[in-house]
Short mmCIF file of C-alpha atoms in Angstrom, two decimals:
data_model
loop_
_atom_site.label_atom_id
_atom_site.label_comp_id
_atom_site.label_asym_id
_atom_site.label_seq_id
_atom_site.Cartn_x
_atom_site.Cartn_y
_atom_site.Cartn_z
CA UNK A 44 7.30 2.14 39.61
CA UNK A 45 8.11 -0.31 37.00
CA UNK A 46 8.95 0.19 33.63
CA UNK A 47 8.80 -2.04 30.97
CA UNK A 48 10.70 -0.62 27.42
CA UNK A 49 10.19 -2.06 24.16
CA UNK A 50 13.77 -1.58 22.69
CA UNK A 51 12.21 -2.88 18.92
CA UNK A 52 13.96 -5.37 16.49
CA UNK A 53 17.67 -5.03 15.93
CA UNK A 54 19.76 -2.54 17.60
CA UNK A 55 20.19 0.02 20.30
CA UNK A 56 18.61 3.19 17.71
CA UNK A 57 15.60 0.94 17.57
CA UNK A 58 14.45 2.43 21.31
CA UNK A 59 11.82 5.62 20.93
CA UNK A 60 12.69 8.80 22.56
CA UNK A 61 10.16 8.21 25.22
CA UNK A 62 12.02 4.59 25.85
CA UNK A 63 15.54 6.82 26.16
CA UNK A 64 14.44 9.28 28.16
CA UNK A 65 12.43 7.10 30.35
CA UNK A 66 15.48 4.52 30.91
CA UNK A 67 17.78 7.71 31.48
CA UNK A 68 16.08 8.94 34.53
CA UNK A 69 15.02 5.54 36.51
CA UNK A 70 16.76 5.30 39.23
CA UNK A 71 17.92 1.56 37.96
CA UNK A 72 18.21 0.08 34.43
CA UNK A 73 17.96 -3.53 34.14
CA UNK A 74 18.13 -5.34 30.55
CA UNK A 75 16.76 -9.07 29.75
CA UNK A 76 17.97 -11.50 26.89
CA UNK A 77 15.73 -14.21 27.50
CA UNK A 78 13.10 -13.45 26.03
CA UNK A 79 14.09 -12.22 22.62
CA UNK A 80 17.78 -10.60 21.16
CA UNK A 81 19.34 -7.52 19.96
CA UNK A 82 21.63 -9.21 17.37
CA UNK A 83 22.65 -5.77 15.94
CA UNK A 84 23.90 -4.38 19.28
CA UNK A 85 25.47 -5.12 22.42
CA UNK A 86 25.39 -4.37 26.23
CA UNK A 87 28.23 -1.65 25.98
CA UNK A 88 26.67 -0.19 23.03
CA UNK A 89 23.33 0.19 24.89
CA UNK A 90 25.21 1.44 27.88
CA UNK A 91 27.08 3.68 26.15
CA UNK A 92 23.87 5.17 24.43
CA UNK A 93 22.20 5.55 27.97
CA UNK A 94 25.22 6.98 29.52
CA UNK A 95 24.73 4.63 32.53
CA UNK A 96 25.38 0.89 33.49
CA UNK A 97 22.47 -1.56 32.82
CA UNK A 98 22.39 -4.80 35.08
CA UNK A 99 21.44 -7.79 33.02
CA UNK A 100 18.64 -9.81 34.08
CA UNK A 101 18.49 -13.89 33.93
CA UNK A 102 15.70 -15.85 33.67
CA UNK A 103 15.39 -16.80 36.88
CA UNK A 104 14.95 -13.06 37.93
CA UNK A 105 12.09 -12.58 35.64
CA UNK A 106 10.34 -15.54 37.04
CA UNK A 107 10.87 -17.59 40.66
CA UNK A 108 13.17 -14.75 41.68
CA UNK A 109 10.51 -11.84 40.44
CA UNK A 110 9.97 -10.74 44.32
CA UNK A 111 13.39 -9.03 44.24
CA UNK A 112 12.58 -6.82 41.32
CA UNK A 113 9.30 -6.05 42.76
CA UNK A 114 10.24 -4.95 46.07
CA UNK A 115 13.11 -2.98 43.99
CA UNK A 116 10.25 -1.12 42.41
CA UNK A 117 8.39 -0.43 45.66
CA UNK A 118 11.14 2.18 46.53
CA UNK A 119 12.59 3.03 43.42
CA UNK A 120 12.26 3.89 39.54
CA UNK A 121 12.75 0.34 37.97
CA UNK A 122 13.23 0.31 33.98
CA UNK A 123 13.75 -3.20 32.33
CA UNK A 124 14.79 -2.71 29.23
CA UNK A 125 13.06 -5.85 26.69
CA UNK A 126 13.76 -6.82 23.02
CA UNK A 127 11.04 -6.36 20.86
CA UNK A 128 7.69 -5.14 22.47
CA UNK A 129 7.43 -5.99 25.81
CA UNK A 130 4.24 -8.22 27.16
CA UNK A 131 4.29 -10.17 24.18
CA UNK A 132 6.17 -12.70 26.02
CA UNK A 133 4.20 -13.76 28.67
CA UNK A 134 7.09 -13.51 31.36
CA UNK A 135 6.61 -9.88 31.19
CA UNK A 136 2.89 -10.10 31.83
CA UNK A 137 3.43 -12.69 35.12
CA UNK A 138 5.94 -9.84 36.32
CA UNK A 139 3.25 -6.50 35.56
CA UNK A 140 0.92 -8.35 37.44
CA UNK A 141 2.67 -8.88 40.40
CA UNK A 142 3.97 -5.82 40.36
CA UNK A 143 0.68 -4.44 40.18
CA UNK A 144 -1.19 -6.88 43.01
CA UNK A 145 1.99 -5.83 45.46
CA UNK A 146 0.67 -2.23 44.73
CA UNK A 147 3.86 -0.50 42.18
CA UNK A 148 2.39 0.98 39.85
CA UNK A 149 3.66 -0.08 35.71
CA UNK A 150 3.89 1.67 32.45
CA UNK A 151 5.02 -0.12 29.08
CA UNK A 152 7.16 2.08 26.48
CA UNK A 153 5.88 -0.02 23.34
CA UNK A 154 8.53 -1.09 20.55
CA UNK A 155 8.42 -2.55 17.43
CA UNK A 156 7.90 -5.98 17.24
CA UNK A 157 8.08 -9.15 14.98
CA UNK A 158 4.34 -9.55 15.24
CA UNK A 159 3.85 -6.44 13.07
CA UNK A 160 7.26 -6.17 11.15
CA UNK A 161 6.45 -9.48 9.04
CA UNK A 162 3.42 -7.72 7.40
CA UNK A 163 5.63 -5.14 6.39
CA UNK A 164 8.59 -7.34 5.05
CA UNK A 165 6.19 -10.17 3.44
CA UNK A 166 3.46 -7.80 2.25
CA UNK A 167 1.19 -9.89 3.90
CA UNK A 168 -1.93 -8.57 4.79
CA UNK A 169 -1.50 -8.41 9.15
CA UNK A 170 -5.77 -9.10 9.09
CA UNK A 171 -5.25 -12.59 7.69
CA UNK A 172 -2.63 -13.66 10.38
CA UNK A 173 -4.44 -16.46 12.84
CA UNK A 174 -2.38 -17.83 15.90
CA UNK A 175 1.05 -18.01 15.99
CA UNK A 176 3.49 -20.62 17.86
CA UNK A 177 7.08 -21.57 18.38
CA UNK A 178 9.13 -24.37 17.13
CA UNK A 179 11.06 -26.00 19.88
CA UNK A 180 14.11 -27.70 20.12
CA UNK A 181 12.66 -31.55 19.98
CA UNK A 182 13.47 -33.29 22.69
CA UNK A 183 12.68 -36.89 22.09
CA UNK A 184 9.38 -37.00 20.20
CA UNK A 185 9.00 -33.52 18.38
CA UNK A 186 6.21 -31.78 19.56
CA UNK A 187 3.07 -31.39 17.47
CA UNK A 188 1.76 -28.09 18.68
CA UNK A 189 2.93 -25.64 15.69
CA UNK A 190 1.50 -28.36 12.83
CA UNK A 191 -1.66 -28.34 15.08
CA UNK A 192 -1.57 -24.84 15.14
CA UNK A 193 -0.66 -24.09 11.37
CA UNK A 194 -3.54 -26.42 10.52
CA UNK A 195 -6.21 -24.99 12.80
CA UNK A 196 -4.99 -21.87 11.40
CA UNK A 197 -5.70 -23.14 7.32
CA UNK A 198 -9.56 -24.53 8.81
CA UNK A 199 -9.89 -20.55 9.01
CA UNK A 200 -7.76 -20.02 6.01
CA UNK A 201 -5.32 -17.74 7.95
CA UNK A 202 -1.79 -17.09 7.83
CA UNK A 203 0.35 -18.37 10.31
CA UNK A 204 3.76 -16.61 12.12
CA UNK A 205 6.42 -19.09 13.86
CA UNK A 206 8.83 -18.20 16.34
CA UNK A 207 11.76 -19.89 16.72
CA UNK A 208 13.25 -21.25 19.85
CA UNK A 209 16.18 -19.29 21.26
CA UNK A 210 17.88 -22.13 24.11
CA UNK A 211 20.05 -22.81 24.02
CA UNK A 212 20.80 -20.71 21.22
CA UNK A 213 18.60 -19.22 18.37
CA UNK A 214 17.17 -21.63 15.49
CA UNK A 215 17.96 -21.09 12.26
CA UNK A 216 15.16 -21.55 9.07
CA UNK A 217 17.08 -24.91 8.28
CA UNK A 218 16.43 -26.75 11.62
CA UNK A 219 12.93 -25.41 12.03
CA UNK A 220 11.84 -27.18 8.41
CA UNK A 221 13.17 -29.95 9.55
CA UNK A 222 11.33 -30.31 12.92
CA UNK A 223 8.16 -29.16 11.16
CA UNK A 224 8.34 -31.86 8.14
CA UNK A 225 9.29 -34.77 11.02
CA UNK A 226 6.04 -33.59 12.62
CA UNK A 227 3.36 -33.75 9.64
CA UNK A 228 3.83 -30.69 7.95
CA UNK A 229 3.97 -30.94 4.33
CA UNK A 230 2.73 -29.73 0.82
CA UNK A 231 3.08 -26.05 1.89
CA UNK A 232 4.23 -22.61 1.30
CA UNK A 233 5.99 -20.86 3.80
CA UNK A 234 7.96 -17.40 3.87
CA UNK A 235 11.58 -17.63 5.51
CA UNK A 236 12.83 -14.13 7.46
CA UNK A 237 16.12 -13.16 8.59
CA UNK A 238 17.58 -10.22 10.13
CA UNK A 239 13.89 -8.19 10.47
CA UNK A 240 14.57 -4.48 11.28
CA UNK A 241 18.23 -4.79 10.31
CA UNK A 242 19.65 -2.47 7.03
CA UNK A 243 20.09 -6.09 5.32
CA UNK A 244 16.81 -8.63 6.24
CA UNK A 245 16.06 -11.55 4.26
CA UNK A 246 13.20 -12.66 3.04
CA UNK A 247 12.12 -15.76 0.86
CA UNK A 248 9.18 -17.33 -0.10
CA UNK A 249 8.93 -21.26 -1.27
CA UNK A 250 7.47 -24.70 -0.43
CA UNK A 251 8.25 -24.79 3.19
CA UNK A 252 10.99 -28.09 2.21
CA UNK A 253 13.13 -25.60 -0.06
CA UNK A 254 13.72 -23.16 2.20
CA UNK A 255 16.23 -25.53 3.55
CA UNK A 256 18.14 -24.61 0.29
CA UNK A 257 18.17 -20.99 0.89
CA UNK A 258 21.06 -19.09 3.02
CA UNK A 259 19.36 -16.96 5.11
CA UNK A 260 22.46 -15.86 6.95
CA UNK A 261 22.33 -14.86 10.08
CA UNK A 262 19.34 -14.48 12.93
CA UNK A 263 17.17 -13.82 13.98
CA UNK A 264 14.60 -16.19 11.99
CA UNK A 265 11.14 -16.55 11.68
CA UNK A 266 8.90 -18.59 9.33
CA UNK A 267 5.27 -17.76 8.13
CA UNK A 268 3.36 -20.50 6.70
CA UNK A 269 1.31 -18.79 4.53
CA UNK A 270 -2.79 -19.56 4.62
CA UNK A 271 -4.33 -22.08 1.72
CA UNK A 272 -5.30 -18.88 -0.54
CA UNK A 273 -4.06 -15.62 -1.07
CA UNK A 274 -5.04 -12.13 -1.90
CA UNK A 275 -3.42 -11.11 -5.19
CA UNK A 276 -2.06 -8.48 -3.46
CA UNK A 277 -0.44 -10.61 -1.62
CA UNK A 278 0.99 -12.63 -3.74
CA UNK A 279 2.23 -9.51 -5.68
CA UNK A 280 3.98 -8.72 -3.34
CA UNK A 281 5.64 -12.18 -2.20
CA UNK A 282 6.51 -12.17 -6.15
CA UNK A 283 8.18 -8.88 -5.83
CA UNK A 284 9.45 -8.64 -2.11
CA UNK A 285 10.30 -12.35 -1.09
CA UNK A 286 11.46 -13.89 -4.78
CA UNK A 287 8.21 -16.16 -5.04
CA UNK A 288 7.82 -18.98 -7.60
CA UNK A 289 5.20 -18.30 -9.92
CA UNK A 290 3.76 -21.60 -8.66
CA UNK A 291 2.44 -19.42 -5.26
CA UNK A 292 -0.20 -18.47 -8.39
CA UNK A 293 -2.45 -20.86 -7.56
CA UNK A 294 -3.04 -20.25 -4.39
CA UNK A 295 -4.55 -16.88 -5.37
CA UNK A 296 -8.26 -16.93 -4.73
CA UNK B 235 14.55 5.83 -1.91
CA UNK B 236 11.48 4.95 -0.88
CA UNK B 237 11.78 5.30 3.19
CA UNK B 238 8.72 4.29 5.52
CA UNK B 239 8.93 5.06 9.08
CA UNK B 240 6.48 4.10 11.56
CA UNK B 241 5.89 6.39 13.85
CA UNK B 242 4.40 4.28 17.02
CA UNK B 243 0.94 4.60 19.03
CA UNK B 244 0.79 8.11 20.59
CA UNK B 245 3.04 11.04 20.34
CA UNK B 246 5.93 12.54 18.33
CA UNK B 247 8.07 10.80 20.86
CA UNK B 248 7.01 7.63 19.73
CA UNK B 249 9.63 7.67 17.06
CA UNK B 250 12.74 5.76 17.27
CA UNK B 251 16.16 7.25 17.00
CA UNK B 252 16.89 5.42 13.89
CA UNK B 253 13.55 6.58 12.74
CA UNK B 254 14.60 10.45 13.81
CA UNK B 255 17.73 10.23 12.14
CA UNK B 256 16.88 8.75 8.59
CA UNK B 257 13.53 11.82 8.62
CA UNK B 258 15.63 14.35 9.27
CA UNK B 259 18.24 13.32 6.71
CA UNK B 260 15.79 12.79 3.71
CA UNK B 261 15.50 14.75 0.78
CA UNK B 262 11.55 15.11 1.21
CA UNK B 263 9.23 14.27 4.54
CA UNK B 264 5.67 13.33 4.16
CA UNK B 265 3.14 12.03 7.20
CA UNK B 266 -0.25 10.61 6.42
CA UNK B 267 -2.82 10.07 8.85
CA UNK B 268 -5.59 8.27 6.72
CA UNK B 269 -4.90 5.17 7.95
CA UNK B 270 -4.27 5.69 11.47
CA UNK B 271 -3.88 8.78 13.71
CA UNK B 272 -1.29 10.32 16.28
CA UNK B 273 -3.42 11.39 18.94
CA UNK B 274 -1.22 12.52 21.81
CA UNK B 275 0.75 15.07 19.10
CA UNK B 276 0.17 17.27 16.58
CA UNK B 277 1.87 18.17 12.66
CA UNK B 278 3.54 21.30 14.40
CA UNK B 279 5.01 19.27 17.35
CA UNK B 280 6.57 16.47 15.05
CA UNK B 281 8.23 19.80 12.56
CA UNK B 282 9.57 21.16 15.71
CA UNK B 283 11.40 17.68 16.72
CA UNK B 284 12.17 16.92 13.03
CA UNK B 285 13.01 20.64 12.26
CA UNK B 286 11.81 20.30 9.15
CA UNK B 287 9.01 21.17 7.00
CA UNK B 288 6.64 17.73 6.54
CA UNK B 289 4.13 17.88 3.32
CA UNK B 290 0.37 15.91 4.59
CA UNK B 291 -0.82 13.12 2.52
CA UNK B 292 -3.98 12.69 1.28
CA UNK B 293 -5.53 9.21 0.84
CA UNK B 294 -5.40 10.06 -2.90
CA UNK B 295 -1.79 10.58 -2.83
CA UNK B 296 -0.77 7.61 -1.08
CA UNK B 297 -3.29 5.63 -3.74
CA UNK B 298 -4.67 6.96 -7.45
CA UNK B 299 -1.82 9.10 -7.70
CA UNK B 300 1.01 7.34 -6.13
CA UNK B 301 3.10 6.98 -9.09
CA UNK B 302 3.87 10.95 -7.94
CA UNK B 303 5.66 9.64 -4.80
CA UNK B 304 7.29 6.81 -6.59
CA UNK B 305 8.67 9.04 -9.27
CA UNK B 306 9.94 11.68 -6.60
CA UNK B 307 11.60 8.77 -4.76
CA UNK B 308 13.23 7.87 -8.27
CA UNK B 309 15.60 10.92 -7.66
CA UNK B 310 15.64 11.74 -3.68
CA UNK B 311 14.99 10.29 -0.58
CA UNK B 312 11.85 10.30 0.23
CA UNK B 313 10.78 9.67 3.74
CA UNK B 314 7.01 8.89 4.79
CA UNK B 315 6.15 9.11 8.33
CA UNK B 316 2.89 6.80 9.58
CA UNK B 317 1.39 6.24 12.77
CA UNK B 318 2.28 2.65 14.09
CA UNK B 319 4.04 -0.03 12.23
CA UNK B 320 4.49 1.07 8.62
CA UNK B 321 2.93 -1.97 6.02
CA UNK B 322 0.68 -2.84 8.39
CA UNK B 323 -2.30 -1.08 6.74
CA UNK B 324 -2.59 -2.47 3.00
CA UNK B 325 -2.12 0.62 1.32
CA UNK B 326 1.85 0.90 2.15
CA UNK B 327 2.15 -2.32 0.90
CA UNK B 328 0.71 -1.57 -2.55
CA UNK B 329 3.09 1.53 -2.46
CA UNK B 330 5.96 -0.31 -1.80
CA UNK B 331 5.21 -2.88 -4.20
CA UNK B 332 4.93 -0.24 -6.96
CA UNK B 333 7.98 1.44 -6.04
CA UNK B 334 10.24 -1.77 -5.99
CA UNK B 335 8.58 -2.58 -9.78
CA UNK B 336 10.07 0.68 -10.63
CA UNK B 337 13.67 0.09 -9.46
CA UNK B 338 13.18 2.19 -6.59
CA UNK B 339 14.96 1.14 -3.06
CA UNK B 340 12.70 1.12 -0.28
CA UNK B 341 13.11 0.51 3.34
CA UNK B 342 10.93 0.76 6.45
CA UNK B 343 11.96 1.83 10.27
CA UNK B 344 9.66 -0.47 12.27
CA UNK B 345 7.12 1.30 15.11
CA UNK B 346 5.22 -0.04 18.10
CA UNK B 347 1.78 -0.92 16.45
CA UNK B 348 -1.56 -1.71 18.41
CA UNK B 349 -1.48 -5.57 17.13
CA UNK B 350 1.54 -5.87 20.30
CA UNK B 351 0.59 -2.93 22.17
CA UNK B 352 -2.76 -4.83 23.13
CA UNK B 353 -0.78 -7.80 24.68
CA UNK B 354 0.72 -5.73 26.87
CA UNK B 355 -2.41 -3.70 27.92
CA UNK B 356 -4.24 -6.90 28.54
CA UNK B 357 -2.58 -9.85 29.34
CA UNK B 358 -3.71 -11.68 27.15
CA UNK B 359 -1.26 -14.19 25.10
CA UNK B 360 0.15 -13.38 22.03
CA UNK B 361 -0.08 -16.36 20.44
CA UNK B 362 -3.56 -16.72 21.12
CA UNK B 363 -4.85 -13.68 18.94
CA UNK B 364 -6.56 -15.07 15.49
CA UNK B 365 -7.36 -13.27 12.39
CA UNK B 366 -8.18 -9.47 13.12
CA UNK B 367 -11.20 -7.23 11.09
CA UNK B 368 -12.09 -3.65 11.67
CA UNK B 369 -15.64 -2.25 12.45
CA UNK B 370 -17.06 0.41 9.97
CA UNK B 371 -19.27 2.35 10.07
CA UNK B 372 -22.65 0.90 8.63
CA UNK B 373 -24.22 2.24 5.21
CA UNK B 374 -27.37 0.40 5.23
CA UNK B 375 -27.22 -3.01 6.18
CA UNK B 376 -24.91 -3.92 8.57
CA UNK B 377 -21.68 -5.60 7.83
CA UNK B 378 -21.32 -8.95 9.22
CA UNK B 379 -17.30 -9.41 8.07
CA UNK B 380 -16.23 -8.61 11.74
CA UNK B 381 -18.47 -11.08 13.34
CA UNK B 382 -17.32 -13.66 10.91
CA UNK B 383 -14.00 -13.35 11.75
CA UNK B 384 -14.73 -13.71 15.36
CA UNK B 385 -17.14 -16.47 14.55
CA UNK B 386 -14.27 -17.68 12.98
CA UNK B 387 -11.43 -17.04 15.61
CA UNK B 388 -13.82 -19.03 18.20
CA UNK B 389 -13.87 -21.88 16.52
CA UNK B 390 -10.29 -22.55 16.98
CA UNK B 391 -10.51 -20.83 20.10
CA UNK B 392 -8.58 -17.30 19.18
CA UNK B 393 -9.18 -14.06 20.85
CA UNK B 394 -9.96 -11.33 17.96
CA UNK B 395 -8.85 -7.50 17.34
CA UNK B 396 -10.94 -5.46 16.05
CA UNK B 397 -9.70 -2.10 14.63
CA UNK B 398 -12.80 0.59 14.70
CA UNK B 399 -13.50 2.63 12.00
CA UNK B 400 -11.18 5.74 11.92
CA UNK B 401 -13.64 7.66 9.07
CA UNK B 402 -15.25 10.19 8.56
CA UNK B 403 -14.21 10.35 12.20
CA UNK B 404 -12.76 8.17 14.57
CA UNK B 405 -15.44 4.93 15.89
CA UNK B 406 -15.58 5.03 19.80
CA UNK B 407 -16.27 1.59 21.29
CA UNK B 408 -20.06 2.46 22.16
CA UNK B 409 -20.92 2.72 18.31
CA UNK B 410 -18.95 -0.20 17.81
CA UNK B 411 -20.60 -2.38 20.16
CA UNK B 412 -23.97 -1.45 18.92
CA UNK B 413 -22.87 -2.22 15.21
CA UNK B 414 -21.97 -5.71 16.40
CA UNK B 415 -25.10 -6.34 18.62
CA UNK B 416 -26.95 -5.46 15.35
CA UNK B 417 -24.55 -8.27 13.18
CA UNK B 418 -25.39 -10.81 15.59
CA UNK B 419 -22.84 -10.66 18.18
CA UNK B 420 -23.61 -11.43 21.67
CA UNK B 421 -23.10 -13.48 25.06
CA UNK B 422 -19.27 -13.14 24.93
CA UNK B 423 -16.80 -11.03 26.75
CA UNK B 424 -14.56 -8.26 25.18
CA UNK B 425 -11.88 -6.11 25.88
CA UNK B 426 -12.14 -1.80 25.32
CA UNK B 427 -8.81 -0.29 24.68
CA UNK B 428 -8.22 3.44 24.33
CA UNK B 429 -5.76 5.76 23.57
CA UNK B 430 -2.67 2.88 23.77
CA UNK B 431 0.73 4.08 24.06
CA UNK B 432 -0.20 7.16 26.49
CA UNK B 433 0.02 7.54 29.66
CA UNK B 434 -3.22 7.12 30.46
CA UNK B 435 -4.63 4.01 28.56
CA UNK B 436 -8.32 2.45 29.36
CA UNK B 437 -8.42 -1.49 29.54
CA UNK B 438 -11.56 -2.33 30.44
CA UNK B 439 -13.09 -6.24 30.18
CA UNK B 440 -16.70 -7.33 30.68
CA UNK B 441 -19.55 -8.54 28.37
CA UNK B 442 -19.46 -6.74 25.07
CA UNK B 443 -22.76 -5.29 25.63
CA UNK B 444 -21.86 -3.63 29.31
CA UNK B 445 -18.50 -1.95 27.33
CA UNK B 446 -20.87 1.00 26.16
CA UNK B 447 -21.93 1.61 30.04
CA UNK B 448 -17.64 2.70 30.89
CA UNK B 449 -16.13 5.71 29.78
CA UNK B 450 -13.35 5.24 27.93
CA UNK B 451 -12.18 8.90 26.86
CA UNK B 452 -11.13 10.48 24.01
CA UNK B 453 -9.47 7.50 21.16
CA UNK B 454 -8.22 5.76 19.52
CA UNK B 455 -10.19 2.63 20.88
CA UNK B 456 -10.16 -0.84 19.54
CA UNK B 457 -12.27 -3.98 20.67
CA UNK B 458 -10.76 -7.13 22.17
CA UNK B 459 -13.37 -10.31 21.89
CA UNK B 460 -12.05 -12.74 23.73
CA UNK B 461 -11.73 -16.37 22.70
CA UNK B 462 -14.11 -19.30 24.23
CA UNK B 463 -11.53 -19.72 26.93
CA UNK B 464 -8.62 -18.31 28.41
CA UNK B 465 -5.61 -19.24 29.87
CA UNK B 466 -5.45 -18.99 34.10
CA UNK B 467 -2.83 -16.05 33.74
CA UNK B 468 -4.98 -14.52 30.78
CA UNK B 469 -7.86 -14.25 33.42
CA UNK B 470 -5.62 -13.16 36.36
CA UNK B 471 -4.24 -10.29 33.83
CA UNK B 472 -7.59 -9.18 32.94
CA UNK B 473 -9.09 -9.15 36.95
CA UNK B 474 -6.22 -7.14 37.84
CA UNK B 475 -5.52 -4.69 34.14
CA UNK B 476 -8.61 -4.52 33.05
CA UNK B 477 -11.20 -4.57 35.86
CA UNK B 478 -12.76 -7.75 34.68
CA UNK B 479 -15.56 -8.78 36.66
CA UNK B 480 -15.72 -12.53 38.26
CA UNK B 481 -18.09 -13.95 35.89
CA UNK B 482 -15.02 -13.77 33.70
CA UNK B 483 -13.97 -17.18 35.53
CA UNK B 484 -15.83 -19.40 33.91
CA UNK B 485 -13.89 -19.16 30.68
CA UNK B 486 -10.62 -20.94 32.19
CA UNK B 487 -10.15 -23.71 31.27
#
C-alpha cells in the first residue's frame, strides 16, 4: 500500500490525527520537498513528532526513479509524507497511478492546502477563483503563460491564484511582479501572501506594481490577481483583512 | 479571540494537532454544520476527543445574530470548529470581517477542503479547475447559475466543481444531474465524487447523464464537469481512478 499524507501549510502540528497515526504504523516513512515546503518545521522536528526516521525523497525518486517506490509498496506499508495536500501537484498523481496500474493499492490523508487557505486569508470568495498558474524563474524570454492565464481568467471575470516557483529556491512577491510586468501584465490589482498557515501571515492588497514596495518577509509567497469586479463583500474584507486602498472601490460591481 | 478551525472532509480525526490543541485550550467551543457536514463522525465523538462540551450553531447564529459570538470573543477565546477549510464558505468570512471591525483578534487553523481533495481523487490538474457554483435545489424554475459557470469555465477550457446542495438535506448526484439536464446541460463528461476523505470514496467519470445509472452511496457528493479537453495524464488518471470509459479519449488533446 501507498500512502500519500497531506502534512498542510506550515509546520509539523499542521498533520491530522489520521495523517499521524497513519505515518506511525507504515512500515516506511518517506518525506518529499520538491513539491512544496514546511518553512515552519524541519526534518528532526517531524521525526521527532513521529518517533521514527523519515527518508527524504528527491525528485528524481518521485519521477524517472518512481519504480523503486512502487515495488517498495508491493511488499510493504509505504507513507510519503507531502507539503500541503497531496495530488495537487501532479507528480503525486503520475506516482498513484502507477502505483495503482502495478496493482498497490493507495489512500490520500488530505491536508490543508494553499488552494483553499487564500479564501480564508483574502476573504475572497473561493467560487470566483478561475485557473491558477505558476510564475517561473525566466530563463531567457519570460514565459507568457500566467498573463495568458490571468487574462483568460478576467474574459470570465474570475480571480486568479499564482504559485511561485520554488528552484532553485522559493520566489519572493518582489521577483514575481517583476516577471509578470516584463511579460504584459499591467493596470491591476493583485493580493500579496506570505507565511499562509503560520501564527504571523501576511497579507496585502495593491496595484500588482506596489507590492514591490511592501516587505512581505519571509516565504512562502503567493499572489492573487484579483478578477476585474468584486463583490462588496469582498472588497470589505480586502479593506479590513489585506490593508486595501480605497481605490479597490471601483472595482466593486 | 476569534479562533476558526477547519475541521477537514470526514471524521473527528480529520483535525490537525494544532487544530486539537488551540479547541481544547479555548475558553468556549462551538461547531456548525450549516455549511458543510462531517459525515464519517458524530457531535459525541468530536466531545470525547476534545473532552469538552461543544455548543451547535445555528445558521442564525453564525449570521443575524452574530454580533453574540463577536461580543463573547471580545472577552474569551472563542473557538469555532467547521467542516473543511474554515472561510471557504462566505459566511465565515462575513464573521471574521465583523469581528476584526470590532477589535477582536481572529485566527484560523487551516483543514483539508474538497476544492484539493478532488485533485487527488481524480487526477485531474489543479490548475486547470475554473470558477466553481453549487447546485440547489430548484423552487420553480430552474436555476441556470451552475451551467453558466460551466458554460463559462469551457470557454477557456476549465474543468468546473460543483458543490450540491446540502439543504433541507444533503443533494445526491442523481438529483443533481437531473437539475442540470433540465438547465440545459448536456453532451459533456463529469466526474461523481462521494464521501471524500473516507476510506471508501466513489470517483466515478462518464457522461453526465449516465452518472445517475452508478451508485455512489451515502454523501457528501459533488460534480466534476470536465473541461473541453484534458491533459494525456488527466485522461490516464480518470481510466484508471475513476472508471472512465474509452469514449473519454477523444477529449485529449
Amino acid at each position: 500500500m501507498l500512502v500519500f499524507i497531506g502534512m498542510g501549510l506550515w509546520d509539523e502540528r499542521d498533520i491530522s490525527l489520521k495523517g499521524l497515526e497513519e505515518a506511525r504504523r507504515a512500515d516506511e516513512v518517506y518525506i518529499e520537498f520538491y513539491t512544496s515546503k514546511l518553512i515552519g518545521t524541519n526534518l528532526e522536528k517531524i521525526e521527532n513528532l513521529l518517533g521514527r526516521e523519515i527518508k527524504v525523497l528527491e525528485r528524481s525518486d518521485l519521477e524517472e526513479n518512481s519504480r523503486v517506490l512502487v515495488r517498495e509498496a508491493k511488499a510493504k506499508n509505504v507513507a510519503i509524507l507531502v507539503p500541503g495536500d497531496p495530488m495537487v501537484a501532479t507528480t503525486h498523481s503520475a506516482l498513484k497511478l502507477e502505483a495503482e496500474r502495478e496493482g498497490v493499492k493507495t489512500k490520500i490523508i488530505h491536508g490543508a492546502s494553499i488552494l483553499s487557505a487564500v479564501c480564508g486569508l483574502t476573504g475572497l470568495h473561493n467560487y470566483r477563483f478561475g485557473k491558477s498558474a505558476t510564475v517561473s524563474y525566466p530563463y531567457g524570454k519570460p514565459s507568457a503563460t500566467p498573463v495568458n492565464v490571468v487574462k483568460a481568467n478576467w474574459s470570465i471575470d474570475a480571480h486568479t491564484l499564482l504559485y511561485l516557483d520554488l528552484h532553485p529556491e522559493p520566489m519572493l512577491i518582489p521577483t514575481a511582479v517583476e516577471i509578470l510586468r516584463k511579460a504584459g501584465l499591467e493596470n491591476c490589482f493583485a493580493v500579496g501572501i506570505a507565511r499562509a498557515g503560520s501564527e504571523e501571515p501576511a497579507v496585502k492588497c495593491d496595484f500588482l506594481e506596489e507590492l514591490c514596495q511592501y516587505d512581505f518577509g519571509e516565504g512562502l509567497h503567493v499572489i492573487v490577481v484579483l478578477a476585474k469586479t468584486l463583490h462588496f463583500m469582498e472588497y470589505e474584507c480586502l479593506r479590513t483583512f489585506a490593508s486595501a486602498p480605497s481605490a479597490l472601490e471601483k472595482l466593486v460591481r
